[in-house]
PDB file of C-alpha atoms in Angstrom:
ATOM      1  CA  UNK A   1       0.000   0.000   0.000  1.00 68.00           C
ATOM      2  CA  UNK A   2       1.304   3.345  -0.673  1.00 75.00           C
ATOM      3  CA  UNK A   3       1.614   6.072   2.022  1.00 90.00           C
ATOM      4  CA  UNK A   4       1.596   9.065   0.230  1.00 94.00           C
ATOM      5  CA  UNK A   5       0.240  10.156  -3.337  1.00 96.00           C
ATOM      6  CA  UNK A   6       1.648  13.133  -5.257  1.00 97.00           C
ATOM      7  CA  UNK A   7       0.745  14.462  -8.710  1.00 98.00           C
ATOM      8  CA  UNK A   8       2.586  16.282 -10.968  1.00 98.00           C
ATOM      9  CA  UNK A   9       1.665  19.272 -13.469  1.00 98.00           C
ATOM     10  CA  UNK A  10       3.711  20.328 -16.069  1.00 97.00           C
ATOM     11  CA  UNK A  11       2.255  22.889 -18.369  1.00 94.00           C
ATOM     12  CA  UNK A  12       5.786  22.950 -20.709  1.00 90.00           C
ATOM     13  CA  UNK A  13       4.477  22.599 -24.603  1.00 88.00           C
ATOM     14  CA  UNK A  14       7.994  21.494 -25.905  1.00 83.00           C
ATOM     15  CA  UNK A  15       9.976  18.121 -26.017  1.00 82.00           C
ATOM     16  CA  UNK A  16      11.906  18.231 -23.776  1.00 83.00           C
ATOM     17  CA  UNK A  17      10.580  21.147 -21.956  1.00 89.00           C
ATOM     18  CA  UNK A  18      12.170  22.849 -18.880  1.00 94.00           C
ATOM     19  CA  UNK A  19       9.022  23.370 -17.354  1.00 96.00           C
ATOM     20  CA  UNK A  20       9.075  19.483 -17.083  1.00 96.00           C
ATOM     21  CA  UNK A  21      12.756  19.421 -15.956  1.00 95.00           C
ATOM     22  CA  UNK A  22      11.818  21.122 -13.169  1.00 96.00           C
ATOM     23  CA  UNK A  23       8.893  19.494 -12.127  1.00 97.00           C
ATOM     24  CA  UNK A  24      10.658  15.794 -12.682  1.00 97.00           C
ATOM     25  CA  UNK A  25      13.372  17.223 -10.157  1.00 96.00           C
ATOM     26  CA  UNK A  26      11.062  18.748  -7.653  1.00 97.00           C
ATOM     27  CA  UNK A  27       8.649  15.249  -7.604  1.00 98.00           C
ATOM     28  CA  UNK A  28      12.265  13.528  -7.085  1.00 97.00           C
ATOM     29  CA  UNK A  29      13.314  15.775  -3.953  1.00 97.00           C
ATOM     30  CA  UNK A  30       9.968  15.059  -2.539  1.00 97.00           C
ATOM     31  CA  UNK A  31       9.775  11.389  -3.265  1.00 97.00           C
ATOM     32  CA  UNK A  32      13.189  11.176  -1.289  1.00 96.00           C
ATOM     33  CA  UNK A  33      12.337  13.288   1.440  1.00 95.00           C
ATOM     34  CA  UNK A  34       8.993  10.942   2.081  1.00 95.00           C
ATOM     35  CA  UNK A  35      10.865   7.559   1.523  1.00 94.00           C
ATOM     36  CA  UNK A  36      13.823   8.739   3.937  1.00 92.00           C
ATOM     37  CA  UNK A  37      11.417   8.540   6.421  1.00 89.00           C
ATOM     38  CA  UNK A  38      10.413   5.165   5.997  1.00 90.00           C
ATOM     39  CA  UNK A  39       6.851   5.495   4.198  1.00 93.00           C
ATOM     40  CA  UNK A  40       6.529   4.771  -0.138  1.00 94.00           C
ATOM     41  CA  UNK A  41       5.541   7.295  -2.406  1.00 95.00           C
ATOM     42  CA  UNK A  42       3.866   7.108  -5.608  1.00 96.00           C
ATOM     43  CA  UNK A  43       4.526   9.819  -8.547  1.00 97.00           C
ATOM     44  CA  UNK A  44       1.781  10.303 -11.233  1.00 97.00           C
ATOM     45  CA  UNK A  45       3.044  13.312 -14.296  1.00 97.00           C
ATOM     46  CA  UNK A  46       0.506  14.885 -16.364  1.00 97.00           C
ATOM     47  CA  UNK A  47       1.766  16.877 -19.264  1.00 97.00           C
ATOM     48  CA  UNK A  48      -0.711  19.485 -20.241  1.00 97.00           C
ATOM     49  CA  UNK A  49       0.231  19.746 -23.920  1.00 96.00           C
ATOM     50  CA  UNK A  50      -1.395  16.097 -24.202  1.00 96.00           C
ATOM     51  CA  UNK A  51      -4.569  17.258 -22.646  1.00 97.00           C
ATOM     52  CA  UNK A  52      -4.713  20.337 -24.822  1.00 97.00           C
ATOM     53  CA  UNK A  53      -7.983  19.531 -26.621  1.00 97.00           C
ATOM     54  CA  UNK A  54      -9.819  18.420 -24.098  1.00 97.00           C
ATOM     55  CA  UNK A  55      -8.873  20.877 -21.922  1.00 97.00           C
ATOM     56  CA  UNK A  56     -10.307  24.060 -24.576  1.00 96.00           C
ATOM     57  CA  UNK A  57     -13.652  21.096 -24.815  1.00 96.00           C
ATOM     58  CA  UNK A  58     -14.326  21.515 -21.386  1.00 96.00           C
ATOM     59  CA  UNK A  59     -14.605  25.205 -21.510  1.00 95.00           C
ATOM     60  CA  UNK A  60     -16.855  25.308 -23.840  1.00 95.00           C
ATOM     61  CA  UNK A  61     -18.969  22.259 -23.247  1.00 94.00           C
ATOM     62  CA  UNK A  62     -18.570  22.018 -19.477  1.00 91.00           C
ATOM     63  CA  UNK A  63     -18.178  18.518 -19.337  1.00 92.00           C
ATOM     64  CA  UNK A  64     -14.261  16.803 -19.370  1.00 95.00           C
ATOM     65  CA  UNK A  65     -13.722  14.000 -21.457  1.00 95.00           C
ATOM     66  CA  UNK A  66     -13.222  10.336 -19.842  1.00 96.00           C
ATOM     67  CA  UNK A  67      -9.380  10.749 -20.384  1.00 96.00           C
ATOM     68  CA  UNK A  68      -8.892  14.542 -18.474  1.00 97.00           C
ATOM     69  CA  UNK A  69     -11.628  13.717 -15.808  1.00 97.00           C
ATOM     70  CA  UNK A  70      -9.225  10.680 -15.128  1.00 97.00           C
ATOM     71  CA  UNK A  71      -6.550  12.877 -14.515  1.00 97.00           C
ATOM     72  CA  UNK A  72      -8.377  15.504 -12.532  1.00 97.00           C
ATOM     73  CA  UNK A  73     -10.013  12.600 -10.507  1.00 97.00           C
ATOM     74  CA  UNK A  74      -6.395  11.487  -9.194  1.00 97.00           C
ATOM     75  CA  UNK A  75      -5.048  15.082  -8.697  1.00 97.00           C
ATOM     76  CA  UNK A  76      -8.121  15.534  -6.499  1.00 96.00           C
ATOM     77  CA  UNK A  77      -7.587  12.141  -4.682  1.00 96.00           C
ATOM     78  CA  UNK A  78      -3.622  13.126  -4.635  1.00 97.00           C
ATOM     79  CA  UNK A  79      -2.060  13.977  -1.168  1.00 96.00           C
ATOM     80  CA  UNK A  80      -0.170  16.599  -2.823  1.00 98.00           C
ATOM     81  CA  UNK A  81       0.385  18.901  -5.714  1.00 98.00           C
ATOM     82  CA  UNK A  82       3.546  19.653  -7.622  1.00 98.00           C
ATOM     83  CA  UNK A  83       2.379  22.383 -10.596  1.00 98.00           C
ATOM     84  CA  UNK A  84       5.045  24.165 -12.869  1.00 98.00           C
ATOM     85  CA  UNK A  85       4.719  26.467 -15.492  1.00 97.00           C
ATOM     86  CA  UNK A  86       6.484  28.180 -18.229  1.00 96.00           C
ATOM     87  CA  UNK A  87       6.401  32.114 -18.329  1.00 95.00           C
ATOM     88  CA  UNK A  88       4.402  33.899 -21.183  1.00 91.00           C
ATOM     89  CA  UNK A  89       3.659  36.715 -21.471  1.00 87.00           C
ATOM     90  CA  UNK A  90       4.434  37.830 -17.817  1.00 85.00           C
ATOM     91  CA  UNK A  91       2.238  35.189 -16.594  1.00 91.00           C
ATOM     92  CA  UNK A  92       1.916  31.220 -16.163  1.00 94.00           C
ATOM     93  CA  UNK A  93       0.713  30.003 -19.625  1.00 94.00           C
ATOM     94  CA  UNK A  94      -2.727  30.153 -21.174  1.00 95.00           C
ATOM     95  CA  UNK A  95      -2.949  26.471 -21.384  1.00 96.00           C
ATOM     96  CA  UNK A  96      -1.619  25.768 -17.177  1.00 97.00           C
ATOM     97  CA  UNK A  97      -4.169  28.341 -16.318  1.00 96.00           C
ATOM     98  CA  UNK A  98      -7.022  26.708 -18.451  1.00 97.00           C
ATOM     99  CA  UNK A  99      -6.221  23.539 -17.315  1.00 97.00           C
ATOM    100  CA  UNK A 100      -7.277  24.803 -13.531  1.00 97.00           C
ATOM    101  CA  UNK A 101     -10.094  27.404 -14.608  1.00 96.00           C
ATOM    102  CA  UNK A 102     -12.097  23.660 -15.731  1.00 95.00           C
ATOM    103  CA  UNK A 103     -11.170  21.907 -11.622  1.00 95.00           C
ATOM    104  CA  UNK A 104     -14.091  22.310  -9.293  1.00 93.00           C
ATOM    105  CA  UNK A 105     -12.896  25.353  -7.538  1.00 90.00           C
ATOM    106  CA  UNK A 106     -13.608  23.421  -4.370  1.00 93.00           C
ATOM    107  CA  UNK A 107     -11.612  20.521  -5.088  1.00 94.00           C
ATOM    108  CA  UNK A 108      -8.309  21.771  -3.786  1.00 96.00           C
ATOM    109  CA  UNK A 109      -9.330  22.754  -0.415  1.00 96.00           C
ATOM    110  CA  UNK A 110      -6.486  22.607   1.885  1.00 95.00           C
ATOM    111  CA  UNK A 111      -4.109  20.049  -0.388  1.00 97.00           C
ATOM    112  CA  UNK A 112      -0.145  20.952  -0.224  1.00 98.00           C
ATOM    113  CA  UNK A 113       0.963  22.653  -3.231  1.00 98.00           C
ATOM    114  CA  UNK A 114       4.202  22.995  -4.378  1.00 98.00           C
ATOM    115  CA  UNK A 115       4.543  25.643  -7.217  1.00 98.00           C
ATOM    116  CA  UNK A 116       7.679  26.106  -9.772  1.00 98.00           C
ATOM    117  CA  UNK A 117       7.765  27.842 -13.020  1.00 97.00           C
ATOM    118  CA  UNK A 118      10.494  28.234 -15.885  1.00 96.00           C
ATOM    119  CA  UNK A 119      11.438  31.136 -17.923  1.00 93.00           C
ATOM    120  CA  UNK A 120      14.242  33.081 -20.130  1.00 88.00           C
ATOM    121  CA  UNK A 121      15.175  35.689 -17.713  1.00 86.00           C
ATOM    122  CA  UNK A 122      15.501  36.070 -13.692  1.00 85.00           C
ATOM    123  CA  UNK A 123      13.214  38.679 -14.205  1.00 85.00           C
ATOM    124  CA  UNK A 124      10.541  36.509 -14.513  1.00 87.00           C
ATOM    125  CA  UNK A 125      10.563  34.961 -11.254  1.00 92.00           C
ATOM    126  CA  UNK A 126       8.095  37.225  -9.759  1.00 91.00           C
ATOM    127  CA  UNK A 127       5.227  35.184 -11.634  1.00 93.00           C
ATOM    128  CA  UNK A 128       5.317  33.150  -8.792  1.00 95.00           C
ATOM    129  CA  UNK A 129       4.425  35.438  -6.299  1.00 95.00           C
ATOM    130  CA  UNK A 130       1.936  37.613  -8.135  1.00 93.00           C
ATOM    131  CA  UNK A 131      -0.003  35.178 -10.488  1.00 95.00           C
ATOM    132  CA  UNK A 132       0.375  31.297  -9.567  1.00 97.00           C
ATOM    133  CA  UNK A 133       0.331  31.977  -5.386  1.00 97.00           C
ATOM    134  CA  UNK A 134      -2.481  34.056  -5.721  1.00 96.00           C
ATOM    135  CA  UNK A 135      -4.283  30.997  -7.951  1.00 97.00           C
ATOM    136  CA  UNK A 136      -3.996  28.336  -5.078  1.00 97.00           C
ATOM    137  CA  UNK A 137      -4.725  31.126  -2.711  1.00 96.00           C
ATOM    138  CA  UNK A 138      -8.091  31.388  -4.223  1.00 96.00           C
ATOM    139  CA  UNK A 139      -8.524  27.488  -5.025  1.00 96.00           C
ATOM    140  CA  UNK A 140      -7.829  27.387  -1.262  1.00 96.00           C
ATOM    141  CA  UNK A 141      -4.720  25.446  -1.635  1.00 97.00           C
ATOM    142  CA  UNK A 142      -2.192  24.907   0.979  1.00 97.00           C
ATOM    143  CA  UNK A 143       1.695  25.875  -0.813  1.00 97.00           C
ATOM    144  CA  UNK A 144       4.629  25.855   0.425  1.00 97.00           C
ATOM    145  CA  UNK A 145       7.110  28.955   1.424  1.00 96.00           C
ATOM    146  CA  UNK A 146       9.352  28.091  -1.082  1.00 96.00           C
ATOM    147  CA  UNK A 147       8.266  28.614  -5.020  1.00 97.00           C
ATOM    148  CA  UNK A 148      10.891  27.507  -7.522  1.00 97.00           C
ATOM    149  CA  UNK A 149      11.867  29.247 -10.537  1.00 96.00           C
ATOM    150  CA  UNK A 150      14.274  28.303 -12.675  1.00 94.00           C
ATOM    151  CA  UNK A 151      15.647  30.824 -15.357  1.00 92.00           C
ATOM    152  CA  UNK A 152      18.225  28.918 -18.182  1.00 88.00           C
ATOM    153  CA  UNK A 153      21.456  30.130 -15.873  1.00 86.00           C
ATOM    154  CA  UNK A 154      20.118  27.962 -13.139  1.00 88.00           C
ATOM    155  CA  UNK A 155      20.552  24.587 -14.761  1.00 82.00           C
ATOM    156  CA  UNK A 156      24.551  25.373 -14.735  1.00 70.00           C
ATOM    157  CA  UNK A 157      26.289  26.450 -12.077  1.00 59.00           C
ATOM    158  CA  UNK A 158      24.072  29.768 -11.616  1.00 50.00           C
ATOM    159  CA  UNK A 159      25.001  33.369 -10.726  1.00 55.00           C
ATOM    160  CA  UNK A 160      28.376  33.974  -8.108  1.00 45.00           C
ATOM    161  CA  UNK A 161      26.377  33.285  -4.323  1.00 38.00           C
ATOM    162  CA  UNK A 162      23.230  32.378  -5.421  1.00 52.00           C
ATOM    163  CA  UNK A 163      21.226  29.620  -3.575  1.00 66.00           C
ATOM    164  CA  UNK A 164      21.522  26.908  -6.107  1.00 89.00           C
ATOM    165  CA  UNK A 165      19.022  25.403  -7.871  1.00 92.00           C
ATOM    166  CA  UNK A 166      19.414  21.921  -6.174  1.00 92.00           C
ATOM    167  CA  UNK A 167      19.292  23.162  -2.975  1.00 93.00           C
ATOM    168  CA  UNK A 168      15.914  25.313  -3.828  1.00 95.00           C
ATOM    169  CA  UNK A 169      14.626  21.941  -5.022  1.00 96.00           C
ATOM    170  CA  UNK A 170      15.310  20.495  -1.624  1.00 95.00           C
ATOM    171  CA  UNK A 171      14.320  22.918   0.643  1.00 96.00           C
ATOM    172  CA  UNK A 172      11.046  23.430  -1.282  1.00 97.00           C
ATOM    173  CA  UNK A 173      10.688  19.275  -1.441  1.00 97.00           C
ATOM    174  CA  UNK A 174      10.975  19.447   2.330  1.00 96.00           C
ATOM    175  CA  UNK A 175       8.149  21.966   3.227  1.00 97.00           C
ATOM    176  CA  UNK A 176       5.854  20.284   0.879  1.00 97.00           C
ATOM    177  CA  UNK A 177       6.414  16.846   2.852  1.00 96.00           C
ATOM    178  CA  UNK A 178       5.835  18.901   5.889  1.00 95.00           C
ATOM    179  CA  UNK A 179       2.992  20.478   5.051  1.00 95.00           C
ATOM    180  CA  UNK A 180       1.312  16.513   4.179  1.00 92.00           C
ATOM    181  CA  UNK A 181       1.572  15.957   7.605  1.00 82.00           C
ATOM    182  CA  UNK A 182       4.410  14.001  10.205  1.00 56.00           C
ATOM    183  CA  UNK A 183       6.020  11.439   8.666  1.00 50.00           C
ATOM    184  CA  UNK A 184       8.900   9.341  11.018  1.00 46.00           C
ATOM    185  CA  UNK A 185      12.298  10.235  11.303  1.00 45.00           C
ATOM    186  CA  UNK A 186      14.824   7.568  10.696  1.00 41.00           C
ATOM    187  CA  UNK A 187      16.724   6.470  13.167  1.00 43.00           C
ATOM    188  CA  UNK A 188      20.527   8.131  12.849  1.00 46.00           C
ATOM    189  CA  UNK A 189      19.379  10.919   9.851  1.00 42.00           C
ATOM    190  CA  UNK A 190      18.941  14.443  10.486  1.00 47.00           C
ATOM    191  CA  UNK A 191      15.828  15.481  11.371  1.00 48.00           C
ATOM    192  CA  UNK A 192      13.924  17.636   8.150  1.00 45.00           C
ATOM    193  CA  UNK A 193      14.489  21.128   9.680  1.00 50.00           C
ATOM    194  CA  UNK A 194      18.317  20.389   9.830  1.00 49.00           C
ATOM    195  CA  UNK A 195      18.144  18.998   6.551  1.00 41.00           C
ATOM    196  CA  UNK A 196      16.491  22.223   5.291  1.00 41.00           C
ATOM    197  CA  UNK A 197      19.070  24.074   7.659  1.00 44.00           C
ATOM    198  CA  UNK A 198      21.824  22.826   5.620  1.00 41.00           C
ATOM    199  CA  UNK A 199      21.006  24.522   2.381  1.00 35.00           C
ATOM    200  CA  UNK A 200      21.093  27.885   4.395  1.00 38.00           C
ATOM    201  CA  UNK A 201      24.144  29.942   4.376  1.00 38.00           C
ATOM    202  CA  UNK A 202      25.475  29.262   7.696  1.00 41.00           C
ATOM    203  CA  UNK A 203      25.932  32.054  10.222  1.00 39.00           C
ATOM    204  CA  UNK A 204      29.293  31.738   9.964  1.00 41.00           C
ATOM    205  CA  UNK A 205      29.180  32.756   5.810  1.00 41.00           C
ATOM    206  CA  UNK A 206      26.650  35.393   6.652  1.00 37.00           C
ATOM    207  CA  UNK A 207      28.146  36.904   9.601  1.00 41.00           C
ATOM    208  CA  UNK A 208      31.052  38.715   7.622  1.00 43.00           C
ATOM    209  CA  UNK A 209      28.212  40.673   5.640  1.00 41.00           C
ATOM    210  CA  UNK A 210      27.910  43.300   8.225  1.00 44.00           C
ATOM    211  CA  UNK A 211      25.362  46.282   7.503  1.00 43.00           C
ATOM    212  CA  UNK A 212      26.672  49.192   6.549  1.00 45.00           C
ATOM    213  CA  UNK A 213      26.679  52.079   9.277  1.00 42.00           C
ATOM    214  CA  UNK A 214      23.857  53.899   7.623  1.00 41.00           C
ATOM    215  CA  UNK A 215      21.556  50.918   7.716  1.00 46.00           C
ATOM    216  CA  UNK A 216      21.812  50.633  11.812  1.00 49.00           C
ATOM    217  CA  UNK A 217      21.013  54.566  12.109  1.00 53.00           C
ATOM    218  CA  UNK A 218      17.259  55.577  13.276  1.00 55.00           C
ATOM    219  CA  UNK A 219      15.494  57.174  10.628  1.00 49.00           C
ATOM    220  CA  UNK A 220      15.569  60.785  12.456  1.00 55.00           C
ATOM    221  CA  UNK A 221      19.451  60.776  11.814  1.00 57.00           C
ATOM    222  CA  UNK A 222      18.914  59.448   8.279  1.00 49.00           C
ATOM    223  CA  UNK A 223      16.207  61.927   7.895  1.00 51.00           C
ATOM    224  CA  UNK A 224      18.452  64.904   9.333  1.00 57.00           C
ATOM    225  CA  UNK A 225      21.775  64.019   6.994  1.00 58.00           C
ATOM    226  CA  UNK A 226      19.514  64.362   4.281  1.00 55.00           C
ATOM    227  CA  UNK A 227      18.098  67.220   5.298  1.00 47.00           C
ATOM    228  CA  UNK A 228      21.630  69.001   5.733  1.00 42.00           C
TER     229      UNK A 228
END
């Protein structure tokens, strides 16, 4: 019998796609995070781009075709969500969103999400925050602090002192686990907060990045310096 259920979106049209990169690595991180602590885990993938036509049926007849309410029946059923998305125009893609504008907008109530998207710039990223969050926020979903986005820099070795791209995948694996619920710590392995610790800069790495003097003043002196 399997302990835990997850189900994977990827809404990445191309072959291969990045948006699917991602998602394969975050349902990987996860997977390993709930079999380290003793229980099995069973990964279902749904790529969009083969539900395409059934997907623009349903909004215009209402009703989803045997095939996508299969899908959408074992998303519901899931005990968690992994859903990634490639950036167009500014925004999650026409066919992601679509895809969730046909779920019961009930159905979602209070699962774990964990949400990633993909794009050509950094300067992307914020998709995450202001259009996919705000999604699950409304479908009621639960999702985890940690969004991934990963820009085409971030599949190398990724800008000088950036948090790499692995260790986003693992930290963000970890809260999703968490938020599924207590799952037993094996016997001799760090526990999942020290696990998630360790892709922190440690204090020590941080602690020569002092402020600079006018960051510790009180705003009246700022205030007055500028004022003279």
């Amino acid at each position: 019998m399997t302990d835990r259920r997850l189900v994977v979106v990827s809404g990445g049209l191309g072959v291969p796609s990045s948006s699917r990169m991602l998602a394969d690595a975050l349902a990987a991180a996860s997977r390993a995070e709930i079999e380290a602590s003793g229980l099995s885990a069973a990964v279902s993938t749904f790529e969009l781009r083969e539900y395409a036509v059934d997907i623009a049926n349903t909004m215009v007849t209402g009703y989803a075709p045997p095939r996508l309410e299969a899908a959408i029946n074992e998303l519901v059923a899931a005990d968690a969500l992994i859903a990634v998305s490639p950036v167009f125009t500014a925004s999650m893609s026409g066919l992601f969103k679509s895809f969730f504008d046909v779920i019961d907008n009930s159905s979602l109530d209070g699962k774990p999400v964990l949400i990633g998207a993909t794009g050509g710039s950094p300067r992307h990223s914020m998709v995450l925050d202001y259009s996919m969050r705000p999604m699950f926020s409304y479908l009621r979903a639960r999702t985890a602090p940690t969004a991934v986005y990963a820009a085409p820099g971030d599949w190398g070795e990724g800008e000088a002192g950036a948090v790499s791209l692995d260790q986003r995948v693992r930290r963000a694996a970890g809260e999703l686990v968490a938020l599924m619920g207590d799952l037993p710590e094996q016997p001799g392995r760090p526990s999942r907060d020290a696990r998630r610790a360790s892709a922190l800069p440690s204090p020590a790495q941080t602690s020569s990045a002092q402020p600079s003097p006018a960051q510790s003043l009180p705003f009246e002196e700022l205030l007055a310096r500028i004022r003279k």
